[in-house]
Amino acid sequence: MTFLQTVLKELQANVAKLETALSTAGDGAPPHLFEAQPYAPLDNDEASPPWAAFELIDKIRLDLKAVEAAVTPTSKLYLTTVFAANKSAALSTVAVLGVTDAIDKLGGQASLADIAAEVGTNPQKLGRILRLVAGEYIYREVAPDVFANTRHSLGLRKETKAYHFLKFSASEGGAASAVLCKNLLDVKTKDSYKPEDAPFAQSVSNGKAFYDFVSQPAQAEMLQNITEGVVPWLNRTTRSPLLLDYPWGELGSARVIDVGCGPADSGFDILQKYPKLTWVLQDLPHMIELVKTLVPPVLADRVKSGDISFQVQDYFEPNPARGDVWYLRGVIREYDDADALKVLENVVAAMRETKGARLVLNEVFCASPAIVADSGIADAPSQHLPYEQSSLYELANLITWNTYALFGGKERTYRDTVALLEAAGLQVTKFYKFRTFTANIECVVRE
Ligand SMILES: C[S@@+](CC[C@H](N)C(=O)[O-])C[C@H]1O[C@@H](n2cnc3c(N)ncnc32)[C@H](O)[C@@H]1O
């Protein structure tokens, strides 16, 4: 069998398995594409697809890309890849313009002239953008110059607030990415993981670290957009797996120390679903003051009872807290190995004071699409997709480069992370893969 036929055979088998796995979800119907309604088993961020289905998604996508790459001339592969930034701008633009709402208002499908009049732009230019996005099956051209919503355009309605995230990523994220090459070669920045050396600081903020820049009075609008739009929308895409794919319930009434808690949205979500847990929120003074104001009203009584408490704690200093679970989400990604090790060593020293204490690390793990030793392999790339890494391999890598471009930091592979944890005196007990691009590593102190 030829390579293409081998991949197609694998694809066919995996699509059949996917349909079977999805037959128990939603109303049991297989995925649709052109209808203007969400496909609930896959598109509902408040739930997660069944595991068996989720595991097939990456395999199918990887093999589809293999087919696409195999039939594409090299220069055309470069051109479509390098111009993908235009797709980013197009998606952000239709979201900001409110094209989905306009089509809704015009009855579910409408001419370019009517959509353009509704959103206040030029129909010819809008058509060119919409065709780019329709190539991703977001919108459908139902007749020449007539566009309709599809399953994938509904998430762009203004009420979803997706446009905050899409606009920010395409504009500030795009500007930062544009200087990536300079950032990788400049002697000051190439080996640095500090936020003031990130591409964003070289392109947008005149040398200021991201949060120092957006905290300035002149950037108040950007900060508000980030805290009220960008971050909540992104967090929604990981919330359900974080709650369901790690056995928080088995921790019973454990005391959790949330190190570098930030706005603590994940802690507050976990506490609402697993009310027996008690939770200590640790961060620097300004963040502790802020997080006190962010406690959801349903948890107010738990603050009063002391089940949820706040501690100012610098994680580079010895940690006097005592707890059964030490939870670090997106903390060590901020640092190079030497600083990450300092943070972990302080946690390990405190963990030694509580028998059986465990550390739960929630991160994005850089992912390999496929590790293929031999050319002329007799199977499909999806059969070489490594396990110990973030799910959604492509999205995980896009996200880690995006966070690097904005904030610097060192996002790691699973192997890099395990080496760091072991250097800090920890022993990994389990890797919890999630149905999203983050995952948990659980460890205990090595005896
Ligand atoms: C990337 S954020 C992660 C926040 C949170 N864990 C989350 O998942 O949203 C890192 C957090 O570490 C805090 N932080 C930075 N330096 C710190 C330090 N030296 N000691 C304690 N917290 C610190 C920041 O204020 C910020 O809230």
Short mmCIF file of C-alpha atoms and ligand atoms in Angstrom, two decimals:
data_model
loop_
_atom_site.label_atom_id
_atom_site.label_comp_id
_atom_site.label_asym_id
_atom_site.label_seq_id
_atom_site.Cartn_x
_atom_site.Cartn_y
_atom_site.Cartn_z
CA MET A 1 0.00 0.00 0.00
CA THR A 2 1.24 3.52 -0.69
CA PHE A 3 1.81 6.02 2.12
CA LEU A 4 -1.31 7.98 1.22
CA GLN A 5 -3.46 4.88 1.12
CA THR A 6 -2.07 3.72 4.46
CA VAL A 7 -2.92 7.04 6.05
CA LEU A 8 -6.37 7.07 4.49
CA LYS A 9 -7.04 3.55 5.80
CA GLU A 10 -6.06 4.65 9.30
CA LEU A 11 -8.23 7.72 8.95
CA GLN A 12 -11.19 5.66 7.89
CA ALA A 13 -10.75 3.32 10.86
CA ASN A 14 -10.39 6.22 13.30
CA VAL A 15 -13.41 8.08 11.92
CA ALA A 16 -15.50 4.92 12.44
CA LYS A 17 -14.20 4.63 16.02
CA LEU A 18 -14.96 8.32 16.61
CA GLU A 19 -18.53 7.95 15.44
CA THR A 20 -18.99 4.96 17.72
CA ALA A 21 -17.49 6.85 20.67
CA LEU A 22 -19.77 9.83 19.99
CA SER A 23 -22.86 7.65 19.58
CA THR A 24 -23.28 7.67 23.37
CA ALA A 25 -22.97 11.45 23.65
CA GLY A 26 -25.55 14.16 22.98
CA ASP A 27 -28.36 12.77 20.85
CA GLY A 28 -26.03 10.14 19.42
CA ALA A 29 -25.75 11.83 16.03
CA PRO A 30 -22.32 11.98 14.34
CA PRO A 31 -20.64 15.40 13.86
CA HIS A 32 -22.22 17.78 11.37
CA LEU A 33 -20.46 20.77 9.81
CA PHE A 34 -22.65 23.11 7.76
CA GLU A 35 -25.72 23.39 9.98
CA ALA A 36 -25.91 26.55 12.05
CA GLN A 37 -26.09 24.78 15.39
CA PRO A 38 -23.34 23.64 17.76
CA TYR A 39 -22.43 19.96 17.82
CA ALA A 40 -22.94 19.55 21.54
CA PRO A 41 -20.63 16.57 22.24
CA LEU A 42 -17.62 18.52 20.92
CA ASP A 43 -18.47 22.22 21.10
CA ASN A 44 -19.72 22.69 24.64
CA ASP A 45 -16.86 24.13 26.69
CA GLU A 46 -18.82 23.54 29.89
CA ALA A 47 -18.62 19.78 29.32
CA SER A 48 -15.99 17.56 27.69
CA PRO A 49 -16.32 14.99 24.90
CA PRO A 50 -16.14 11.33 25.94
CA TRP A 51 -12.47 10.32 26.39
CA ALA A 52 -12.57 7.71 23.65
CA ALA A 53 -13.73 10.38 21.19
CA PHE A 54 -11.34 13.02 22.44
CA GLU A 55 -8.30 10.75 21.99
CA LEU A 56 -9.19 10.25 18.35
CA ILE A 57 -9.36 13.95 17.54
CA ASP A 58 -5.60 14.53 17.49
CA LYS A 59 -4.99 11.32 15.55
CA ILE A 60 -7.49 12.23 12.87
CA ARG A 61 -6.22 15.80 12.60
CA LEU A 62 -2.58 14.67 12.41
CA ASP A 63 -3.30 12.18 9.64
CA LEU A 64 -5.42 14.68 7.72
CA LYS A 65 -2.47 17.04 7.78
CA ALA A 66 -0.24 14.23 6.51
CA VAL A 67 -2.54 13.76 3.54
CA GLU A 68 -2.64 17.50 2.92
CA ALA A 69 1.15 17.88 3.18
CA ALA A 70 1.79 14.85 0.99
CA VAL A 71 -0.27 16.26 -1.86
CA THR A 72 0.98 19.87 -1.54
CA PRO A 73 4.03 21.18 -3.45
CA THR A 74 6.64 22.51 -1.02
CA SER A 75 6.55 26.17 -2.03
CA LYS A 76 2.74 26.15 -1.78
CA LEU A 77 2.97 24.61 1.69
CA TYR A 78 5.26 27.47 2.74
CA LEU A 79 3.01 30.09 1.21
CA THR A 80 -0.18 28.83 2.85
CA THR A 81 1.63 28.46 6.18
CA VAL A 82 3.30 31.85 6.18
CA PHE A 83 0.13 33.63 5.14
CA ALA A 84 -1.79 31.96 7.99
CA ALA A 85 -1.29 35.21 9.93
CA ASN A 86 -3.84 36.67 7.51
CA LYS A 87 -6.32 34.01 8.61
CA SER A 88 -5.72 35.10 12.18
CA ALA A 89 -6.47 38.72 11.24
CA ALA A 90 -9.52 37.67 9.20
CA LEU A 91 -11.03 35.65 12.04
CA SER A 92 -10.44 38.42 14.54
CA THR A 93 -11.93 40.98 12.15
CA VAL A 94 -15.17 39.11 11.46
CA ALA A 95 -15.53 38.54 15.22
CA VAL A 96 -15.04 42.23 16.02
CA LEU A 97 -17.33 43.34 13.19
CA GLY A 98 -20.06 41.07 14.51
CA VAL A 99 -20.67 39.22 11.23
CA THR A 100 -22.34 36.24 12.94
CA ASP A 101 -24.87 38.49 14.70
CA ALA A 102 -25.46 40.36 11.46
CA ILE A 103 -26.22 37.12 9.59
CA ASP A 104 -28.51 36.04 12.45
CA LYS A 105 -30.35 39.33 12.24
CA LEU A 106 -30.69 39.00 8.47
CA GLY A 107 -32.37 35.60 8.81
CA GLY A 108 -29.50 33.10 8.96
CA GLN A 109 -28.10 33.77 5.51
CA ALA A 110 -27.58 37.00 3.63
CA SER A 111 -25.92 38.68 0.69
CA LEU A 112 -22.54 40.29 1.12
CA ALA A 113 -24.13 43.66 0.39
CA ASP A 114 -26.60 43.26 3.25
CA ILE A 115 -24.02 41.88 5.72
CA ALA A 116 -21.58 44.66 4.85
CA ALA A 117 -24.29 47.31 5.28
CA GLU A 118 -25.20 45.83 8.66
CA VAL A 119 -21.61 45.89 9.97
CA GLY A 120 -20.66 49.11 8.18
CA THR A 121 -17.97 48.00 5.75
CA ASN A 122 -17.17 47.43 2.09
CA PRO A 123 -18.91 44.31 0.66
CA GLN A 124 -16.13 43.36 -1.76
CA LYS A 125 -13.44 43.43 0.94
CA LEU A 126 -15.69 41.69 3.45
CA GLY A 127 -16.32 38.93 0.91
CA ARG A 128 -12.61 38.29 0.54
CA ILE A 129 -12.21 37.97 4.30
CA LEU A 130 -15.28 35.77 4.66
CA ARG A 131 -14.03 33.38 1.98
CA LEU A 132 -10.77 32.98 3.85
CA VAL A 133 -12.64 32.08 7.02
CA ALA A 134 -15.14 29.92 5.12
CA GLY A 135 -12.12 27.88 3.99
CA GLU A 136 -11.85 26.83 7.64
CA TYR A 137 -15.58 25.95 7.63
CA ILE A 138 -16.37 28.98 9.76
CA TYR A 139 -19.26 30.41 7.63
CA ARG A 140 -20.52 28.90 4.41
CA GLU A 141 -20.99 30.48 1.00
CA VAL A 142 -24.39 29.07 0.07
CA ALA A 143 -24.56 30.81 -3.33
CA PRO A 144 -22.12 33.24 -4.95
CA ASP A 145 -21.82 36.25 -2.57
CA VAL A 146 -24.36 34.83 -0.11
CA PHE A 147 -23.08 33.67 3.28
CA ALA A 148 -24.65 31.67 6.09
CA ASN A 149 -23.67 30.80 9.62
CA THR A 150 -22.37 27.32 10.38
CA ARG A 151 -21.72 25.25 13.46
CA HIS A 152 -18.35 26.99 13.81
CA SER A 153 -19.44 30.59 13.29
CA LEU A 154 -21.94 30.63 16.16
CA GLY A 155 -19.19 30.89 18.77
CA LEU A 156 -18.34 34.32 17.33
CA ARG A 157 -21.61 35.90 18.49
CA LYS A 158 -20.85 39.01 20.52
CA GLU A 159 -22.50 37.52 23.62
CA THR A 160 -19.76 34.83 23.78
CA LYS A 161 -17.10 37.55 24.13
CA ALA A 162 -14.75 35.47 21.96
CA TYR A 163 -13.87 38.64 20.06
CA HIS A 164 -11.88 39.96 23.04
CA PHE A 165 -9.52 37.00 22.90
CA LEU A 166 -9.36 36.80 19.12
CA LYS A 167 -8.64 40.50 18.69
CA PHE A 168 -5.97 40.55 21.37
CA SER A 169 -4.25 37.45 19.99
CA ALA A 170 -4.28 38.70 16.42
CA SER A 171 -3.08 42.22 17.26
CA GLU A 172 -0.78 42.27 20.32
CA GLY A 173 0.08 38.56 19.95
CA GLY A 174 0.72 39.06 16.24
CA ALA A 175 2.92 42.12 16.79
CA ALA A 176 5.01 40.22 19.34
CA SER A 177 5.35 37.16 17.09
CA ALA A 178 6.60 39.36 14.27
CA VAL A 179 9.91 39.90 16.10
CA LEU A 180 10.45 36.25 17.06
CA CYS A 181 13.54 35.83 14.89
CA LYS A 182 15.18 38.94 16.34
CA ASN A 183 14.33 37.69 19.83
CA LEU A 184 15.95 34.31 19.16
CA LEU A 185 19.19 35.88 17.90
CA ASP A 186 19.69 39.02 20.02
CA VAL A 187 22.46 38.35 22.57
CA LYS A 188 20.42 40.01 25.33
CA THR A 189 17.24 38.04 24.75
CA LYS A 190 18.12 34.72 23.14
CA ASP A 191 18.86 32.79 26.34
CA SER A 192 16.55 34.80 28.58
CA TYR A 193 13.10 33.71 29.74
CA LYS A 194 12.36 36.98 31.52
CA PRO A 195 9.21 38.92 30.58
CA GLU A 196 11.20 42.10 29.90
CA ASP A 197 13.15 40.17 27.24
CA ALA A 198 10.07 38.65 25.58
CA PRO A 199 9.17 39.56 21.98
CA PHE A 200 6.27 41.69 23.32
CA ALA A 201 8.76 43.89 25.19
CA GLN A 202 10.85 44.23 22.02
CA SER A 203 7.92 45.13 19.81
CA VAL A 204 5.05 46.69 21.75
CA SER A 205 6.00 47.78 25.27
CA ASN A 206 9.37 49.44 24.83
CA GLY A 207 11.23 47.01 27.09
CA LYS A 208 8.55 46.71 29.77
CA ALA A 209 7.37 43.30 30.98
CA PHE A 210 3.81 42.54 29.83
CA TYR A 211 2.00 43.08 33.16
CA ASP A 212 4.10 46.16 34.05
CA PHE A 213 3.11 47.64 30.70
CA VAL A 214 -0.62 46.91 30.86
CA SER A 215 -0.82 48.08 34.50
CA GLN A 216 0.07 51.64 33.44
CA PRO A 217 -2.85 54.12 33.55
CA ALA A 218 -2.49 54.73 29.81
CA GLN A 219 -3.21 51.05 29.13
CA ALA A 220 -6.28 50.80 31.39
CA GLU A 221 -8.50 49.80 28.48
CA MET A 222 -6.16 46.98 27.44
CA LEU A 223 -5.95 45.70 31.03
CA GLN A 224 -9.72 45.71 31.38
CA ASN A 225 -10.06 43.89 28.08
CA ILE A 226 -7.58 41.27 29.31
CA THR A 227 -9.07 40.68 32.75
CA GLU A 228 -12.73 40.83 31.72
CA GLY A 229 -12.58 39.34 28.24
CA VAL A 230 -9.37 37.63 27.16
CA VAL A 231 -8.56 35.59 30.26
CA PRO A 232 -12.10 34.44 31.18
CA TRP A 233 -12.77 33.26 27.61
CA LEU A 234 -9.52 31.27 27.49
CA ASN A 235 -10.04 29.83 30.97
CA ARG A 236 -13.43 28.51 29.94
CA THR A 237 -11.69 26.26 27.41
CA THR A 238 -9.77 24.46 30.18
CA ARG A 239 -12.21 24.63 33.11
CA SER A 240 -14.26 21.49 32.53
CA PRO A 241 -11.23 19.18 31.99
CA LEU A 242 -9.48 20.65 35.03
CA LEU A 243 -12.52 19.78 37.14
CA LEU A 244 -13.19 16.36 35.64
CA ASP A 245 -9.85 14.89 34.55
CA TYR A 246 -8.07 15.05 37.89
CA PRO A 247 -9.66 13.17 40.84
CA TRP A 248 -10.14 16.19 43.13
CA GLY A 249 -12.99 14.35 44.84
CA GLU A 250 -10.61 11.63 46.07
CA LEU A 251 -8.68 14.25 48.04
CA GLY A 252 -11.59 14.38 50.53
CA SER A 253 -11.10 17.21 53.01
CA ALA A 254 -7.46 17.87 52.06
CA ARG A 255 -5.92 21.28 52.71
CA VAL A 256 -4.71 22.68 49.40
CA ILE A 257 -2.02 25.35 49.20
CA ASP A 258 -2.47 27.30 45.95
CA VAL A 259 1.04 28.70 45.36
CA GLY A 260 1.06 31.83 43.16
CA CYS A 261 -2.73 31.65 42.99
CA GLY A 262 -3.24 34.73 40.77
CA PRO A 263 -6.95 35.53 40.40
CA ALA A 264 -7.64 31.96 41.65
CA ASP A 265 -10.37 31.26 39.14
CA SER A 266 -9.37 27.59 38.97
CA GLY A 267 -9.30 27.24 42.77
CA PHE A 268 -12.74 28.83 43.06
CA ASP A 269 -14.12 26.50 40.38
CA ILE A 270 -12.65 23.43 42.10
CA LEU A 271 -13.98 24.51 45.50
CA GLN A 272 -17.50 24.89 44.17
CA LYS A 273 -17.49 21.38 42.74
CA TYR A 274 -15.56 19.73 45.61
CA PRO A 275 -16.80 21.55 48.74
CA LYS A 276 -14.96 19.35 51.28
CA LEU A 277 -11.57 20.74 50.27
CA THR A 278 -10.04 23.64 52.19
CA TRP A 279 -7.92 26.12 50.27
CA VAL A 280 -5.08 28.50 51.12
CA LEU A 281 -4.46 31.19 48.51
CA GLN A 282 -0.87 32.43 48.40
CA ASP A 283 0.52 35.25 46.26
CA LEU A 284 2.27 38.62 46.49
CA PRO A 285 0.51 41.42 48.46
CA HIS A 286 -1.16 43.24 45.53
CA MET A 287 -2.57 39.99 44.14
CA ILE A 288 -3.85 38.83 47.53
CA GLU A 289 -5.71 42.14 47.91
CA LEU A 290 -7.19 41.64 44.44
CA VAL A 291 -8.15 38.00 44.90
CA LYS A 292 -10.06 38.83 48.10
CA THR A 293 -12.38 40.90 45.90
CA LEU A 294 -12.84 38.09 43.37
CA VAL A 295 -14.33 35.43 45.67
CA PRO A 296 -17.62 34.26 44.10
CA PRO A 297 -20.60 35.09 46.38
CA VAL A 298 -21.43 31.37 46.77
CA LEU A 299 -18.05 30.89 48.51
CA ALA A 300 -18.31 33.91 50.84
CA ASP A 301 -19.35 31.77 53.83
CA ARG A 302 -16.35 29.53 53.32
CA VAL A 303 -14.09 32.56 53.63
CA LYS A 304 -15.85 33.51 56.87
CA SER A 305 -15.45 29.96 58.24
CA GLY A 306 -11.75 29.98 57.36
CA ASP A 307 -12.04 27.12 54.85
CA ILE A 308 -10.71 29.56 52.28
CA SER A 309 -7.85 31.70 53.54
CA PHE A 310 -5.36 34.18 52.10
CA GLN A 311 -1.62 34.38 52.75
CA VAL A 312 0.94 36.81 51.44
CA GLN A 313 3.82 34.53 50.54
CA ASP A 314 6.80 35.05 48.26
CA TYR A 315 7.47 31.65 46.72
CA PHE A 316 11.19 32.39 46.60
CA GLU A 317 11.16 32.42 50.42
CA PRO A 318 10.77 29.46 52.82
CA ASN A 319 7.08 28.59 53.02
CA PRO A 320 5.61 28.27 56.55
CA ALA A 321 2.26 26.89 55.34
CA ARG A 322 1.29 23.29 55.95
CA GLY A 323 -0.90 21.39 53.54
CA ASP A 324 -1.76 18.02 52.01
CA VAL A 325 -1.77 19.22 48.42
CA TRP A 326 0.49 21.85 46.90
CA TYR A 327 -1.10 23.19 43.76
CA LEU A 328 0.99 25.14 41.24
CA ARG A 329 -0.81 26.22 38.09
CA GLY A 330 1.18 28.06 35.44
CA VAL A 331 3.84 29.05 37.96
CA ILE A 332 7.07 27.31 36.98
CA ARG A 333 6.46 28.07 33.31
CA GLU A 334 7.41 31.65 34.16
CA TYR A 335 11.02 30.77 35.01
CA ASP A 336 14.26 29.36 33.72
CA ASP A 337 15.41 26.14 35.37
CA ALA A 338 17.45 27.78 38.13
CA ASP A 339 14.54 29.95 39.36
CA ALA A 340 11.92 27.25 38.85
CA LEU A 341 14.06 24.97 40.99
CA LYS A 342 14.16 27.58 43.78
CA VAL A 343 10.36 27.76 43.80
CA LEU A 344 10.04 23.98 43.85
CA GLU A 345 12.66 23.50 46.56
CA ASN A 346 10.77 25.84 48.90
CA VAL A 347 7.60 23.84 48.27
CA VAL A 348 9.41 20.54 48.83
CA ALA A 349 10.85 21.75 52.15
CA ALA A 350 7.32 22.62 53.33
CA MET A 351 5.89 19.35 51.98
CA ARG A 352 8.34 17.40 54.18
CA GLU A 353 6.39 18.68 57.21
CA THR A 354 3.19 16.86 56.18
CA LYS A 355 3.25 13.11 55.73
CA GLY A 356 1.96 12.04 52.35
CA ALA A 357 1.84 15.58 50.97
CA ARG A 358 1.61 15.74 47.21
CA LEU A 359 2.37 18.36 44.61
CA VAL A 360 -0.04 18.91 41.73
CA LEU A 361 1.47 20.78 38.84
CA ASN A 362 -0.85 22.10 36.13
CA GLU A 363 0.95 23.21 32.97
CA VAL A 364 0.93 23.05 29.20
CA PHE A 365 3.45 20.43 28.07
CA CYS A 366 5.16 21.07 24.74
CA ALA A 367 4.13 18.36 22.33
CA SER A 368 5.61 16.47 19.40
CA PRO A 369 3.15 15.80 16.57
CA ALA A 370 4.79 12.47 15.82
CA ILE A 371 8.22 11.02 16.47
CA VAL A 372 9.07 9.04 13.38
CA ALA A 373 12.45 7.33 13.32
CA ASP A 374 12.31 5.76 9.85
CA SER A 375 11.15 7.22 6.60
CA GLY A 376 9.21 4.65 4.62
CA ILE A 377 7.23 3.71 7.73
CA ALA A 378 4.48 1.23 7.16
CA ASP A 379 1.93 3.08 9.25
CA ALA A 380 0.31 6.47 9.73
CA PRO A 381 1.82 9.43 11.71
CA SER A 382 -0.98 9.16 14.27
CA GLN A 383 0.49 5.81 15.35
CA HIS A 384 3.61 7.73 16.44
CA LEU A 385 1.89 10.44 18.47
CA PRO A 386 3.62 10.42 21.89
CA TYR A 387 1.45 10.03 25.00
CA GLU A 388 3.29 11.95 27.73
CA GLN A 389 2.57 15.49 26.55
CA SER A 390 -0.36 17.87 26.33
CA SER A 391 -3.36 16.68 24.36
CA LEU A 392 -4.23 18.80 21.32
CA TYR A 393 -0.56 18.82 20.35
CA GLU A 394 -0.81 21.61 17.80
CA LEU A 395 -2.85 23.92 19.98
CA ALA A 396 -0.53 23.27 22.94
CA ASN A 397 2.49 24.34 20.89
CA LEU A 398 0.71 27.37 19.45
CA ILE A 399 -0.29 28.44 22.95
CA THR A 400 3.19 28.00 24.41
CA TRP A 401 4.71 30.14 21.65
CA ASN A 402 2.02 32.72 22.09
CA THR A 403 2.68 32.95 25.84
CA TYR A 404 6.41 33.11 25.14
CA ALA A 405 5.91 35.96 22.67
CA LEU A 406 3.89 37.90 25.24
CA PHE A 407 5.37 36.98 28.61
CA GLY A 408 8.63 35.11 27.99
CA GLY A 409 8.86 32.13 30.31
CA LYS A 410 9.99 28.61 29.67
CA GLU A 411 7.33 26.17 28.77
CA ARG A 412 8.66 22.63 28.90
CA THR A 413 8.12 19.15 27.59
CA TYR A 414 6.96 16.46 30.01
CA ARG A 415 10.55 15.12 30.07
CA ASP A 416 12.03 18.56 30.89
CA THR A 417 9.48 18.98 33.68
CA VAL A 418 10.11 15.57 35.21
CA ALA A 419 13.87 16.27 35.24
CA LEU A 420 13.21 19.55 37.08
CA LEU A 421 10.87 17.92 39.60
CA GLU A 422 13.39 15.18 40.28
CA ALA A 423 16.16 17.73 40.76
CA ALA A 424 13.96 19.37 43.42
CA GLY A 425 13.69 16.05 45.30
CA LEU A 426 10.30 14.97 44.00
CA GLN A 427 9.13 11.72 42.49
CA VAL A 428 6.41 11.69 39.86
CA THR A 429 3.52 9.41 40.82
CA LYS A 430 1.13 10.02 37.96
CA PHE A 431 0.56 12.00 34.78
CA TYR A 432 -3.04 13.09 34.28
CA LYS A 433 -3.74 13.87 30.69
CA PHE A 434 -6.65 16.29 30.24
CA ARG A 435 -9.20 16.77 27.50
CA THR A 436 -7.59 20.12 26.72
CA PHE A 437 -4.08 21.51 26.22
CA THR A 438 -3.15 21.54 29.92
CA ALA A 439 -2.37 18.48 32.06
CA ASN A 440 -1.47 17.63 35.66
CA ILE A 441 1.67 15.97 36.96
CA GLU A 442 1.31 14.65 40.49
CA CYS A 443 4.35 13.96 42.67
CA VAL A 444 5.47 13.22 46.20
CA VAL A 445 8.69 13.91 48.05
CA ARG A 446 11.31 11.27 47.20
CA GLU A 447 12.31 9.35 50.35
C1 LIG B 1 1.18 33.03 35.63
S1 LIG B 1 0.42 33.56 37.08
C2 LIG B 1 -0.43 32.09 37.54
C3 LIG B 1 -1.57 32.41 38.39
C4 LIG B 1 -2.49 31.27 38.77
N1 LIG B 1 -1.81 30.16 39.38
C5 LIG B 1 -3.32 30.83 37.59
O1 LIG B 1 -3.23 29.69 37.19
O2 LIG B 1 -4.08 31.65 37.07
C6 LIG B 1 1.73 33.64 38.26
C7 LIG B 1 1.31 34.19 39.61
O3 LIG B 1 2.47 34.18 40.45
C8 LIG B 1 2.49 35.36 41.21
N2 LIG B 1 3.86 35.65 41.62
C9 LIG B 1 4.86 36.22 40.90
N3 LIG B 1 5.98 36.28 41.61
C10 LIG B 1 5.69 35.74 42.82
C11 LIG B 1 6.46 35.50 43.99
N4 LIG B 1 7.74 35.83 44.05
N5 LIG B 1 5.85 34.90 45.03
C12 LIG B 1 4.54 34.57 44.98
N6 LIG B 1 3.75 34.76 43.90
C13 LIG B 1 4.33 35.34 42.83
C14 LIG B 1 1.91 36.41 40.30
O4 LIG B 1 1.40 37.50 41.07
C15 LIG B 1 0.84 35.62 39.57
O5 LIG B 1 -0.39 35.71 40.25
#
